[in-house]
């Protein structure tokens, strides 16, 4: 039975990862607090984005005044910004790959030279110390400069495209730390990737370009004024995320499909064209830069990591008897992927408990994982036996002083260490070694098994450190090891070579963890440059995703829930059909009159954190209470700042809009919004009035209070709303019942409104048994 303290408890605003999570059965009567989420490694308040077009008098007048020149400027700038996003994303992607190859390459060469001199202890010390220093630097700059740069960044960008405004995720410092930190962290030999950070980097570039510079530093452009709104920035960020994947894997079509399948919550044909154009620009930039590197002008390891994996011969042959092994790969990959997601979720919860203790613990955790990783990478190859160099090897054996398939490590002349060839390389080179054709006898099955298990464990423990880190490449390299091991077990029973098994294994683990099909299929095809693999990759992805879906969700959705982002799914949960919107909305409702006193507006803005307020006309301006529309908090602050006050409560008409420009109501850059505390209003002005009609959205989306919550959710998400007004069923009540926001659709706010939903609440939030006492 609920106690009085339980009934008065504050609404759930903490992310699931927070150690001080509190549950309640019923929502409070007035939810004026903002939900919080873990952005990077910090807990921050978050809000929603305004994707809805505000059709007030000012908006109508502004659009009517736009001639053909302004329309041309808008269209021209759309395509110009897409071109710039592709150009900068391609340049940054190439820079990251090139820097990682050179930094990691120099580290491996120095260590290998010491191994040749049999100075094994010194070699390990240099190897471990260099990795320690690199991850220390990456974690320090991430912790103290831009905590939002930690992790992959894909969950944050995906939440943004869904309508969640997480602070700082697209700031200039986040971009700088994401690029530098990703280079340093990946070079430190942690089992992390650069694909996720590149998606976040592309989104940062797109968002910053859409802001049009900075007023503070006098760097701005008048043509960019058209894009100072959330709708156009959402499209640019979508193009930026597609450019990130295209830059990471040199897969332009795969990048577009990734943005469509995984990232974007809203999609249309015009956006498809622009995303495709952006990805094409990335591909052209990378192609031209790779040609420069092929001439030997890019340093020690000068291919920039952008390798086209040559998996099999041009004539891939497979028959019906090869289908069962592929099905087995898909089934096992789906199981391994779901286990991976389960373990990663548990590890991230533990890491959060450590990170809550302070900055020193965050950095110490990252350094501890680095030491453990260095010990594994240097120590495990000693368990592998030395193998004689093949007589028909295409490249020099053993490999000395460069990347390759035959690392000498501690072996005598004429021999190589197959496990060191995988561990003592960058992830790109390890993938190339596993994917290579004609290497069926190159690796021992025990070495491949050790490699797979180690990568599987290290990728789980490495992701949660406070540094830019991706999951794509670790899953590819881990799945490639698993696939090659299955190929070795199959032996002569299959016509498929081990390199092809490695590709299919990578596809199965990716499908089992990320639950994508079309985009992953195209990305792998563009990586391998072999369209003949299409049927096999399609089959293994479909099987692995189907199997994994029976256990849990995809990894990015799991991370978003752990971080506390109020992400709206494309489908409604069954329990939402048992509730109406009238069951969810609660009072007291904050409303304004069409002509409101300044004192009332200032008081409401200071005492609440609502961002939208219904405007209701009452007598003498109307015969009965009538809903005039919805006014935004940001617009009210602009009106107070401009001091458009009236001495008496009279209508001003549309002439008042001439005192404003479109730039006055434009969306500011990240963290640059005006606040009510910064507005100074005298006591005399407090008793004056503001006519809200010209600035009120006269056509807000409304639903009747008897509509099911499931139906309201579909409308809310598909249209991209921030506020949804609930109106009464009967006319003898007030004109507005309440306002729905995205937080009202979150399970923690609505489950438990009825007793028969308590069981669903427990299953949805996955409470530990000890937490059940808080529900009763």
XYZ file of C-alpha atoms in Angstrom:
776
model
C 0.000 0.000 0.000
C 1.315 3.450 -0.888
C 2.370 5.705 1.932
C 1.849 9.457 1.981
C 5.558 9.953 1.291
C 5.329 7.714 -1.736
C 2.404 9.662 -3.164
C 4.265 12.938 -2.813
C 7.545 11.619 -4.247
C 8.990 13.597 -7.171
C 8.538 12.219 -10.699
C 11.115 9.856 -12.082
C 13.788 11.999 -13.713
C 16.928 9.935 -13.224
C 18.414 7.686 -15.931
C 18.442 3.962 -15.292
C 22.200 4.035 -14.770
C 21.875 6.410 -11.833
C 22.553 4.747 -8.522
C 19.907 6.800 -6.705
C 16.980 5.761 -8.898
C 13.573 6.121 -7.241
C 10.339 4.670 -8.459
C 6.754 5.672 -7.915
C 3.397 4.289 -8.910
C 1.546 7.511 -9.529
C 2.723 10.667 -11.150
C 2.805 13.853 -9.175
C 0.162 16.427 -9.850
C 2.613 18.904 -11.316
C 5.646 17.715 -13.191
C 7.687 20.872 -13.630
C 11.106 19.253 -13.575
C 13.109 18.299 -16.618
C 14.108 14.736 -17.210
C 17.826 14.108 -16.898
C 20.051 11.800 -18.900
C 23.656 10.709 -18.939
C 25.276 12.739 -21.723
C 28.776 11.407 -22.222
C 29.743 10.734 -18.620
C 27.748 13.495 -16.885
C 24.119 13.689 -15.791
C 22.454 16.663 -17.518
C 18.898 18.038 -17.806
C 17.437 17.527 -21.261
C 14.567 19.007 -23.196
C 12.772 18.338 -26.468
C 13.274 19.977 -29.849
C 10.731 22.129 -31.687
C 10.214 20.353 -35.006
C 6.688 21.730 -35.410
C 6.157 24.796 -37.609
C 4.901 27.651 -35.449
C 2.152 29.184 -37.593
C 1.676 32.536 -35.907
C 1.137 35.925 -37.539
C 4.829 36.670 -37.558
C 5.633 33.387 -39.336
C 2.972 33.989 -41.981
C 4.174 37.515 -42.650
C 7.798 36.394 -42.862
C 7.050 33.653 -45.391
C 4.791 35.865 -47.512
C 7.567 38.435 -47.770
C 10.042 35.929 -49.212
C 10.543 36.345 -52.929
C 12.235 34.201 -55.540
C 15.670 35.366 -54.424
C 15.113 34.155 -50.854
C 13.722 30.844 -52.107
C 16.787 30.410 -54.323
C 19.049 31.237 -51.386
C 17.339 28.628 -49.248
C 17.626 25.845 -51.844
C 21.161 26.808 -52.815
C 22.303 26.837 -49.185
C 20.732 23.439 -48.528
C 22.864 21.808 -51.185
C 25.908 23.931 -50.340
C 25.776 22.879 -46.709
C 25.433 19.231 -47.736
C 28.530 19.645 -49.893
C 30.470 21.221 -47.021
C 29.342 18.492 -44.620
C 30.596 15.818 -47.015
C 33.848 17.690 -47.643
C 34.707 18.228 -43.979
C 33.517 14.766 -42.906
C 35.710 13.181 -45.588
C 38.715 15.243 -44.540
C 38.232 14.479 -40.845
C 37.665 10.780 -41.539
C 40.838 10.597 -43.566
C 42.764 12.500 -40.874
C 41.578 10.134 -38.142
C 42.450 7.006 -40.119
C 45.835 8.344 -41.176
C 46.755 9.520 -37.671
C 45.718 6.212 -36.091
C 47.753 4.205 -38.592
C 50.861 6.322 -38.079
C 50.697 6.659 -34.288
C 49.874 2.983 -33.747
C 52.313 1.987 -36.500
C 55.242 3.798 -34.894
C 54.371 2.182 -31.553
C 54.312 -1.308 -33.076
C 57.549 -0.762 -35.016
C 59.451 0.391 -31.936
C 58.150 -2.541 -29.914
C 58.896 -5.024 -32.715
C 62.469 -3.752 -33.036
C 63.012 -4.415 -29.333
C 61.532 -7.878 -29.774
C 64.047 -8.549 -32.558
C 66.806 -7.678 -30.092
C 65.176 -10.078 -27.587
C 64.599 -7.251 -25.096
C 61.212 -8.640 -24.241
C 60.714 -6.956 -20.852
C 61.685 -3.558 -22.251
C 59.419 -4.102 -25.242
C 56.472 -4.826 -22.979
C 57.262 -1.778 -20.833
C 57.351 0.516 -23.868
C 54.206 -1.022 -25.321
C 52.221 -0.804 -22.069
C 53.538 2.656 -21.181
C 52.688 4.108 -24.576
C 49.165 2.686 -24.400
C 48.798 4.017 -20.852
C 49.905 7.534 -21.798
C 47.652 7.612 -24.850
C 44.497 6.556 -23.034
C 45.360 8.832 -20.104
C 45.543 11.822 -22.418
C 42.308 10.872 -24.187
C 40.397 10.330 -20.937
C 41.702 13.551 -19.362
C 40.662 15.816 -22.245
C 37.304 14.054 -22.469
C 36.628 14.334 -18.746
C 37.618 17.966 -18.260
C 36.925 19.574 -21.647
C 34.000 17.795 -23.314
C 32.354 14.941 -21.357
C 29.712 14.701 -24.110
C 32.441 13.350 -26.422
C 32.728 10.117 -24.427
C 31.473 6.894 -25.916
C 30.229 6.240 -29.412
C 27.966 9.241 -29.847
C 25.505 7.269 -31.970
C 22.919 6.979 -29.138
C 23.077 10.746 -28.580
C 22.701 11.541 -32.285
C 19.891 9.015 -32.658
C 18.085 10.570 -29.689
C 18.572 14.048 -31.181
C 17.018 12.966 -34.475
C 14.110 11.609 -32.432
C 13.585 15.032 -30.858
C 15.731 14.942 -27.689
C 17.869 18.017 -27.043
C 20.878 16.786 -25.042
C 23.143 19.679 -24.005
C 26.620 19.986 -25.441
C 26.560 17.045 -27.828
C 27.211 19.257 -30.884
C 29.369 21.982 -29.354
C 32.704 22.998 -30.960
C 34.656 21.561 -28.028
C 32.810 18.260 -28.362
C 33.852 18.111 -32.009
C 37.502 18.845 -31.245
C 37.707 16.362 -28.377
C 35.824 13.749 -30.396
C 38.382 13.918 -33.203
C 41.520 14.166 -31.077
C 40.276 11.775 -28.402
C 39.222 9.188 -30.979
C 42.656 9.256 -32.622
C 44.457 8.845 -29.307
C 42.096 6.238 -27.831
C 42.084 3.983 -30.905
C 45.887 4.296 -31.159
C 46.177 3.071 -27.555
C 45.270 -0.480 -28.699
C 41.989 -0.545 -26.773
C 39.477 -2.743 -28.563
C 37.362 0.198 -29.683
C 36.508 1.629 -33.080
C 36.329 4.958 -34.833
C 33.103 4.465 -36.821
C 30.756 5.578 -34.026
C 32.834 8.674 -33.201
C 32.895 9.519 -36.909
C 29.079 9.453 -37.004
C 29.050 11.850 -34.048
C 31.745 13.948 -35.733
C 29.721 14.223 -38.945
C 26.652 15.250 -36.942
C 28.694 17.889 -35.067
C 29.999 19.320 -38.334
C 26.466 19.473 -39.750
C 25.033 21.143 -36.653
C 27.800 23.746 -36.436
C 27.506 24.609 -40.120
C 23.756 25.026 -39.705
C 24.289 27.514 -36.888
C 25.960 29.895 -39.333
C 28.881 30.907 -37.167
C 28.841 32.889 -33.939
C 27.337 36.284 -33.142
C 29.632 36.558 -30.145
C 32.737 36.578 -32.295
C 31.164 38.388 -35.228
C 31.336 35.310 -37.463
C 27.961 34.836 -39.100
C 26.328 34.825 -42.516
C 22.915 36.258 -43.351
C 22.057 33.431 -45.770
C 22.234 30.898 -42.940
C 19.248 32.529 -41.197
C 16.921 30.106 -42.978
C 18.466 27.168 -41.075
C 18.234 28.571 -37.566
C 15.458 26.152 -36.611
C 15.294 22.577 -35.389
C 13.618 21.171 -38.514
C 16.382 22.115 -40.944
C 19.128 21.265 -38.473
C 17.587 17.840 -38.044
C 17.960 17.235 -41.794
C 21.560 18.457 -41.751
C 22.435 16.223 -38.795
C 20.904 13.263 -40.636
C 23.159 13.980 -43.610
C 26.093 14.326 -41.219
C 25.471 10.901 -39.684
C 25.361 9.340 -43.158
C 28.631 11.100 -44.012
C 30.223 9.692 -40.843
C 29.614 6.069 -41.803
C 30.672 6.803 -45.385
C 33.958 8.244 -44.080
C 34.549 5.369 -41.648
C 34.132 2.521 -44.130
C 34.326 4.291 -47.496
C 30.772 3.079 -47.971
C 28.600 5.946 -49.279
C 25.496 3.879 -50.025
C 25.859 2.036 -46.739
C 26.081 5.375 -44.935
C 22.819 6.593 -46.445
C 21.048 3.353 -45.571
C 22.501 3.439 -42.053
C 21.040 6.904 -41.515
C 17.696 5.703 -42.894
C 17.511 2.378 -41.036
C 19.060 3.193 -37.673
C 19.386 6.923 -37.072
C 16.519 8.966 -38.534
C 13.043 8.976 -37.008
C 11.640 11.028 -39.922
C 12.547 10.450 -43.552
C 11.400 11.754 -46.909
C 12.568 11.576 -50.512
C 14.129 15.064 -50.543
C 16.276 14.162 -47.530
C 17.317 10.918 -49.254
C 18.688 12.896 -52.192
C 20.662 15.253 -49.988
C 22.062 12.454 -47.832
C 23.093 10.580 -50.969
C 24.791 13.692 -52.340
C 26.630 14.219 -49.045
C 27.874 10.632 -48.966
C 28.966 10.883 -52.606
C 31.081 13.931 -51.738
C 32.704 11.934 -48.928
C 33.530 9.092 -51.322
C 35.113 11.470 -53.857
C 37.197 13.202 -51.169
C 38.449 9.895 -49.794
C 39.245 8.557 -53.239
C 41.348 11.598 -54.115
C 43.214 11.523 -50.794
C 43.905 7.799 -51.049
C 45.487 8.391 -54.442
C 47.837 10.854 -52.749
C 48.702 8.292 -50.075
C 49.376 5.584 -52.646
C 52.254 7.722 -53.881
C 53.918 7.315 -50.465
C 53.262 10.781 -49.036
C 51.260 9.787 -45.980
C 53.863 8.523 -43.557
C 54.971 5.137 -42.353
C 51.672 3.336 -42.705
C 50.407 5.467 -45.538
C 47.131 3.926 -46.706
C 45.132 5.830 -44.117
C 43.459 2.658 -42.886
C 40.945 2.928 -45.743
C 41.518 -0.495 -47.177
C 39.257 -2.310 -49.594
C 39.262 -5.792 -48.084
C 40.009 -8.336 -50.810
C 38.104 -11.269 -49.378
C 37.755 -13.857 -52.057
C 38.465 -14.418 -55.691
C 36.269 -12.764 -58.257
C 34.454 -16.038 -58.949
C 32.837 -16.920 -55.647
C 31.303 -20.359 -55.856
C 28.831 -21.718 -53.338
C 26.121 -24.316 -53.588
C 23.078 -25.513 -51.700
C 25.233 -27.633 -49.393
C 26.886 -24.429 -48.153
C 23.593 -23.019 -46.834
C 23.479 -25.052 -43.564
C 26.874 -23.723 -42.365
C 25.672 -20.189 -43.100
C 22.501 -20.823 -41.089
C 24.616 -22.095 -38.205
C 26.728 -18.945 -38.404
C 23.608 -16.804 -38.239
C 22.072 -18.681 -35.301
C 25.260 -18.659 -33.218
C 25.929 -15.039 -34.184
C 22.457 -14.027 -33.007
C 22.998 -15.770 -29.665
C 26.468 -14.273 -29.227
C 25.165 -10.834 -30.169
C 22.341 -10.934 -27.639
C 24.755 -12.150 -24.935
C 27.098 -9.323 -25.914
C 24.328 -6.765 -25.440
C 23.340 -8.294 -22.100
C 26.899 -8.274 -20.740
C 27.642 -4.775 -22.037
C 24.536 -3.450 -20.291
C 25.668 -4.949 -16.989
C 29.211 -3.630 -17.392
C 27.958 -0.119 -18.160
C 25.863 -0.158 -14.977
C 28.957 -1.055 -12.951
C 31.033 1.597 -14.715
C 28.412 4.187 -13.849
C 28.772 3.376 -10.161
C 32.503 3.965 -10.518
C 32.128 7.139 -12.570
C 29.764 8.640 -9.980
C 32.627 8.775 -7.488
C 34.410 11.565 -9.379
C 36.818 12.517 -12.134
C 39.756 10.588 -10.691
C 37.791 7.333 -10.730
C 36.762 7.823 -14.357
C 40.370 8.297 -15.439
C 41.610 5.480 -13.207
C 39.068 3.103 -14.735
C 40.224 3.933 -18.273
C 43.887 3.482 -17.321
C 43.154 0.151 -15.606
C 41.447 -1.185 -18.733
C 44.459 -0.018 -20.767
C 46.907 -1.940 -18.560
C 44.752 -5.065 -18.712
C 44.495 -4.781 -22.500
C 48.269 -4.332 -22.907
C 48.928 -7.431 -20.815
C 46.526 -9.471 -22.957
C 47.833 -8.242 -26.312
C 51.470 -8.762 -25.365
C 51.142 -11.882 -23.223
C 48.686 -14.091 -25.115
C 50.790 -14.435 -28.315
C 53.353 -16.296 -26.211
C 50.796 -19.115 -25.930
C 50.698 -19.557 -29.695
C 53.302 -21.834 -31.322
C 55.602 -20.445 -33.978
C 54.642 -21.516 -37.487
C 56.972 -21.867 -40.454
C 56.563 -19.309 -43.203
C 54.631 -20.630 -46.209
C 56.715 -21.107 -49.314
C 54.084 -19.536 -51.561
C 53.478 -16.416 -49.432
C 52.626 -13.369 -51.537
C 54.237 -10.939 -49.072
C 57.497 -11.112 -47.161
C 57.507 -13.584 -44.266
C 58.074 -12.840 -41.454
C 56.769 -9.262 -41.397
C 59.317 -6.847 -39.944
C 58.900 -3.101 -39.593
C 55.484 -2.794 -41.239
C 51.940 -4.134 -41.227
C 51.287 -7.580 -42.605
C 50.007 -11.101 -42.067
C 53.203 -12.641 -40.697
C 54.404 -11.051 -37.445
C 57.727 -12.465 -36.189
C 57.234 -11.552 -32.527
C 59.437 -13.984 -30.514
C 59.785 -16.608 -33.231
C 63.093 -17.689 -34.855
C 63.995 -16.671 -38.431
C 61.721 -18.171 -41.069
C 58.794 -18.468 -38.636
C 55.910 -16.251 -37.612
C 53.417 -15.949 -34.745
C 49.887 -16.110 -36.127
C 48.277 -14.763 -32.944
C 50.668 -11.796 -32.858
C 49.686 -11.073 -36.471
C 46.202 -10.332 -35.137
C 46.944 -8.786 -31.735
C 50.015 -6.741 -32.678
C 48.212 -4.779 -35.369
C 45.566 -2.105 -35.695
C 42.012 -3.393 -35.920
C 41.938 -2.530 -39.633
C 44.982 -4.692 -40.319
C 43.602 -7.515 -38.171
C 40.374 -7.450 -40.178
C 42.335 -7.496 -43.412
C 44.348 -10.501 -42.207
C 41.189 -12.394 -41.259
C 39.284 -11.462 -44.413
C 42.145 -12.229 -46.813
C 41.712 -14.944 -49.408
C 44.141 -17.828 -49.766
C 44.980 -17.913 -46.054
C 43.212 -21.097 -44.964
C 46.441 -22.570 -43.551
C 47.814 -19.331 -42.106
C 46.163 -19.469 -38.650
C 45.929 -22.251 -36.089
C 42.452 -22.933 -34.741
C 43.607 -22.485 -31.130
C 45.038 -19.047 -31.981
C 41.788 -17.988 -33.628
C 39.762 -19.209 -30.640
C 41.974 -17.264 -28.209
C 41.691 -14.206 -30.437
C 37.899 -14.393 -30.611
C 37.373 -14.857 -26.865
C 39.841 -12.090 -26.004
C 38.330 -9.597 -28.438
C 34.827 -10.448 -27.252
C 35.754 -9.721 -23.642
C 37.945 -6.685 -24.311
C 35.337 -5.001 -26.519
C 32.790 -5.269 -23.679
C 35.129 -3.861 -21.035
C 36.650 -1.155 -23.257
C 33.492 0.597 -24.462
C 32.405 2.285 -21.226
C 35.647 4.163 -20.542
C 35.540 7.970 -20.572
C 36.947 8.349 -24.084
C 35.529 8.410 -27.628
C 34.897 4.781 -28.503
C 32.873 2.951 -31.129
C 31.392 -0.538 -31.356
C 31.339 -1.157 -35.109
C 34.964 -2.161 -35.681
C 35.311 -4.274 -32.484
C 32.222 -6.249 -33.488
C 33.573 -6.718 -37.012
C 36.977 -7.957 -35.838
C 35.419 -10.176 -33.140
C 32.860 -11.626 -35.541
C 35.579 -12.208 -38.143
C 37.515 -14.271 -35.620
C 34.423 -16.264 -34.717
C 33.521 -16.850 -38.365
C 37.002 -18.035 -39.296
C 36.985 -20.431 -36.339
C 33.693 -21.940 -37.560
C 35.231 -22.213 -41.029
C 38.166 -24.153 -39.584
C 35.801 -26.537 -37.805
C 33.879 -27.117 -41.041
C 37.104 -28.018 -42.882
C 36.556 -29.774 -46.172
C 32.821 -30.126 -45.542
C 32.244 -26.680 -47.065
C 33.331 -25.081 -50.324
C 33.642 -21.662 -48.660
C 37.131 -20.432 -47.803
C 38.015 -19.178 -44.360
C 38.139 -15.541 -45.447
C 34.511 -15.739 -46.571
C 33.590 -17.406 -43.276
C 35.212 -14.451 -41.513
C 33.043 -11.997 -43.459
C 29.886 -13.953 -42.691
C 30.880 -14.237 -39.037
C 31.342 -10.463 -38.836
C 27.927 -9.988 -40.434
C 26.264 -12.405 -38.005
C 27.699 -10.752 -34.885
C 26.864 -7.277 -36.182
C 23.312 -8.384 -36.949
C 22.998 -10.080 -33.570
C 24.120 -6.978 -31.665
C 22.980 -3.998 -33.763
C 19.904 -5.658 -35.359
C 20.349 -3.878 -38.683
C 20.013 -5.703 -41.995
C 19.981 -3.597 -45.157
C 22.607 -1.048 -44.133
C 24.980 -3.655 -42.673
C 24.643 -5.767 -45.793
C 25.581 -2.873 -48.075
C 28.415 -1.695 -45.798
C 30.009 -5.156 -45.846
C 29.571 -5.416 -49.599
C 31.263 -2.048 -50.082
C 34.046 -3.116 -47.712
C 34.723 -6.336 -49.579
C 33.999 -4.953 -53.052
C 32.303 -8.185 -54.040
C 28.631 -8.204 -55.010
C 28.636 -11.992 -55.318
C 28.546 -12.218 -51.521
C 25.113 -10.572 -51.395
C 22.885 -13.701 -50.985
C 25.061 -15.172 -48.230
C 25.326 -11.908 -46.256
C 21.587 -11.292 -46.576
C 20.815 -14.766 -45.260
C 23.160 -14.597 -42.279
C 21.937 -11.125 -41.287
C 18.280 -12.141 -41.419
C 18.891 -15.254 -39.322
C 21.100 -13.557 -36.720
C 18.701 -10.633 -36.257
C 15.685 -12.927 -35.946
C 17.389 -15.091 -33.332
C 18.721 -12.150 -31.307
C 15.381 -10.320 -31.288
C 13.937 -13.098 -29.157
C 16.279 -12.145 -26.286
C 16.738 -8.354 -26.122
C 16.896 -5.142 -28.141
C 19.658 -3.667 -30.263
C 22.697 -2.287 -28.514
C 22.090 1.388 -29.293
C 18.538 1.280 -27.926
C 19.836 -0.409 -24.777
C 22.449 2.318 -24.296
C 19.856 5.051 -24.861
C 17.628 3.571 -22.174
C 20.557 3.257 -19.799
C 21.443 6.893 -20.382
C 17.861 7.961 -19.732
C 17.011 9.491 -23.116
C 13.221 9.749 -23.595
C 13.284 8.052 -26.992
C 9.932 7.504 -28.684
C 9.641 4.168 -30.453
C 7.919 3.835 -33.810
C 5.333 1.491 -32.296
C 3.136 1.771 -29.237
C 3.340 -0.719 -26.396
C 0.197 -2.827 -25.847
C -0.491 -1.317 -22.410
C -0.823 2.134 -24.007
C -4.067 1.029 -25.630
C -5.546 0.543 -22.168
C -4.981 4.210 -21.278
C -6.349 7.452 -22.667
C -4.537 10.754 -22.874
C -6.930 12.023 -20.189
C -5.480 9.422 -17.804
C -1.978 10.754 -18.297
C -2.271 14.555 -18.277
C -2.534 16.154 -14.861
C -2.814 19.687 -13.510
C -2.513 22.367 -12.543
C -2.321 23.609 -16.130
C -0.403 26.838 -16.724
C -2.253 29.028 -19.232
C -2.130 32.638 -20.395
C -4.830 35.020 -21.493
C -4.630 36.395 -25.006
C -3.637 39.733 -23.469
C -1.644 38.941 -20.375
C -0.103 41.080 -17.644
C 3.717 41.145 -17.678
C 3.857 40.272 -13.984
C 1.961 37.030 -14.557
C 4.202 36.028 -17.454
C 7.399 36.666 -15.484
C 6.041 34.789 -12.472
C 5.058 31.713 -14.486
C 8.366 31.618 -16.373
C 10.330 31.845 -13.130
C 8.307 29.278 -11.214
C 7.930 26.652 -13.929
C 10.130 25.034 -16.530
C 7.401 24.464 -19.090
C 8.276 25.403 -22.680
C 4.776 25.726 -24.092
C 1.698 27.463 -22.694
C -1.894 27.391 -24.012
C -3.304 30.836 -24.773
C -7.021 31.196 -23.998
C -9.215 34.135 -24.929
C -11.782 35.019 -22.322
C -14.469 37.748 -22.112
C -14.504 40.580 -23.110
C -12.331 39.412 -26.069
C -14.579 36.388 -26.687
C -18.049 35.316 -25.644
C -16.693 32.221 -23.872
C -13.266 30.715 -23.156
C -11.723 29.860 -26.524
C -8.387 28.211 -27.239
C -6.366 30.767 -29.193
C -3.269 28.601 -29.578
C 0.083 27.828 -27.994
C 2.941 30.219 -27.199
C 6.519 29.048 -26.617
C 8.674 29.983 -23.677
C 11.462 31.150 -25.997
C 9.083 33.543 -27.745
C 7.859 34.956 -24.445
C 11.422 35.693 -23.391
C 11.997 37.518 -26.684
C 8.879 39.625 -26.078
C 10.036 40.486 -22.571
C 13.499 41.287 -23.803
C 12.152 43.598 -26.530
C 9.704 45.136 -24.009
C 6.694 45.180 -26.362
C 4.446 46.248 -23.503
C 1.041 47.909 -23.570
C -0.239 50.302 -20.909
C -3.791 48.924 -21.261
C -5.162 45.492 -22.269
C -6.024 46.161 -25.925
C -5.399 44.265 -29.149
C -2.345 45.487 -31.064
C -2.963 43.837 -34.428
C -0.342 42.420 -36.751
C 1.614 45.681 -37.032
C 3.535 44.735 -33.928
C 5.330 42.013 -35.892
C 7.153 44.667 -37.940
C 9.240 45.456 -34.861
C 10.823 42.012 -35.077
C 12.988 40.189 -37.553
C 13.193 36.461 -38.224
C 16.557 36.412 -36.494
C 14.953 37.464 -33.198
C 13.086 34.165 -32.979
C 15.805 32.034 -34.582
C 17.134 28.963 -32.803
C 20.333 29.796 -30.986
C 23.429 27.665 -30.924
C 24.030 25.072 -28.252
C 23.970 26.580 -24.758
C 23.280 30.149 -25.996
C 19.597 30.459 -25.138
C 18.261 33.434 -23.207
C 16.922 32.816 -19.716
C 14.196 34.593 -17.770
C 16.703 35.351 -14.991
C 18.668 37.519 -17.443
C 15.666 39.735 -18.257
C 15.310 42.926 -16.227
C 11.758 44.259 -15.844
C 10.961 47.296 -13.729
C 8.094 47.438 -11.259
C 6.242 49.852 -13.516
C 6.585 47.497 -16.484
C 5.296 44.621 -14.372
C 1.835 46.188 -14.378
C 1.759 46.552 -18.181
C 0.374 44.058 -20.721
C 1.497 41.990 -23.720
C -0.731 40.996 -26.608
C 0.216 37.362 -27.260
C -2.049 36.803 -30.289
C 0.459 37.728 -33.054
C 3.062 35.344 -31.575
C 0.764 32.447 -30.705
C 0.699 29.316 -32.829
C -2.926 29.497 -33.897
C -3.034 25.916 -35.195
C -1.436 23.637 -32.599
C -2.035 19.907 -32.764
C -4.864 18.890 -30.432
C -6.442 15.580 -29.457
C -9.584 14.801 -27.550
C -9.124 13.503 -24.017
C -10.677 10.106 -24.848
C -8.059 9.250 -27.488
C -5.970 6.205 -26.609
C -2.419 6.899 -25.537
C -1.142 4.559 -28.243
C -2.829 6.564 -30.991
C -1.558 9.827 -29.507
C 1.997 8.436 -29.429
C 1.927 7.614 -33.142
C 0.724 11.136 -33.935
C 3.267 12.713 -31.590
C 6.214 10.843 -33.100
C 5.255 10.899 -36.744
C 4.664 14.648 -36.801
C 7.639 15.417 -34.566
C 5.816 17.322 -31.862
C 7.017 18.851 -28.643
C 3.599 19.760 -27.245
C 0.244 18.100 -27.871
C -2.818 19.863 -26.447
C -5.573 17.750 -24.925
C -9.075 19.228 -25.287
C -12.228 18.097 -23.437
C -14.841 15.769 -24.863
C -17.713 17.982 -23.727
C -18.169 21.716 -24.255
C -19.155 22.537 -20.674
C -15.594 22.235 -19.441
C -12.497 24.375 -19.871
C -11.092 24.644 -23.380
C -7.886 22.748 -22.546
C -7.453 19.724 -20.273
C -3.650 19.560 -20.397
C -0.506 19.405 -22.494
C 1.267 16.180 -23.464
C 5.054 16.163 -23.867
C 7.378 13.290 -24.748
C 8.040 12.595 -21.062
C 4.370 11.731 -20.650
C 4.842 8.759 -22.993
C 7.765 7.273 -21.061
C 7.021 3.987 -19.262
C 8.206 5.291 -15.883
C 5.540 8.004 -16.027
C 2.534 5.924 -17.084
C 3.069 2.351 -15.908
C 1.380 1.823 -12.567
C -1.491 4.218 -13.251
C -3.709 1.144 -12.908
C -3.087 -1.907 -10.700
C -3.079 -4.397 -13.584
C -0.146 -2.538 -15.136
C 2.194 -3.065 -12.164
C 3.419 -6.368 -13.573
C 4.111 -4.738 -16.946
C 5.970 -1.953 -15.146
C 8.225 -4.454 -13.400
C 9.049 -6.245 -16.644
C 9.518 -3.012 -18.598
C 11.941 -1.404 -16.155
C 13.692 -4.683 -15.328
C 13.763 -3.950 -11.630
C 15.908 -6.011 -9.328
C 13.887 -7.973 -6.738
C 15.232 -5.725 -3.964
C 13.665 -2.732 -5.714
C 10.169 -4.198 -5.677
C 9.655 -2.981 -2.126
C 9.571 0.566 -3.479
C 6.466 -0.261 -5.490
C 4.265 -1.407 -2.605
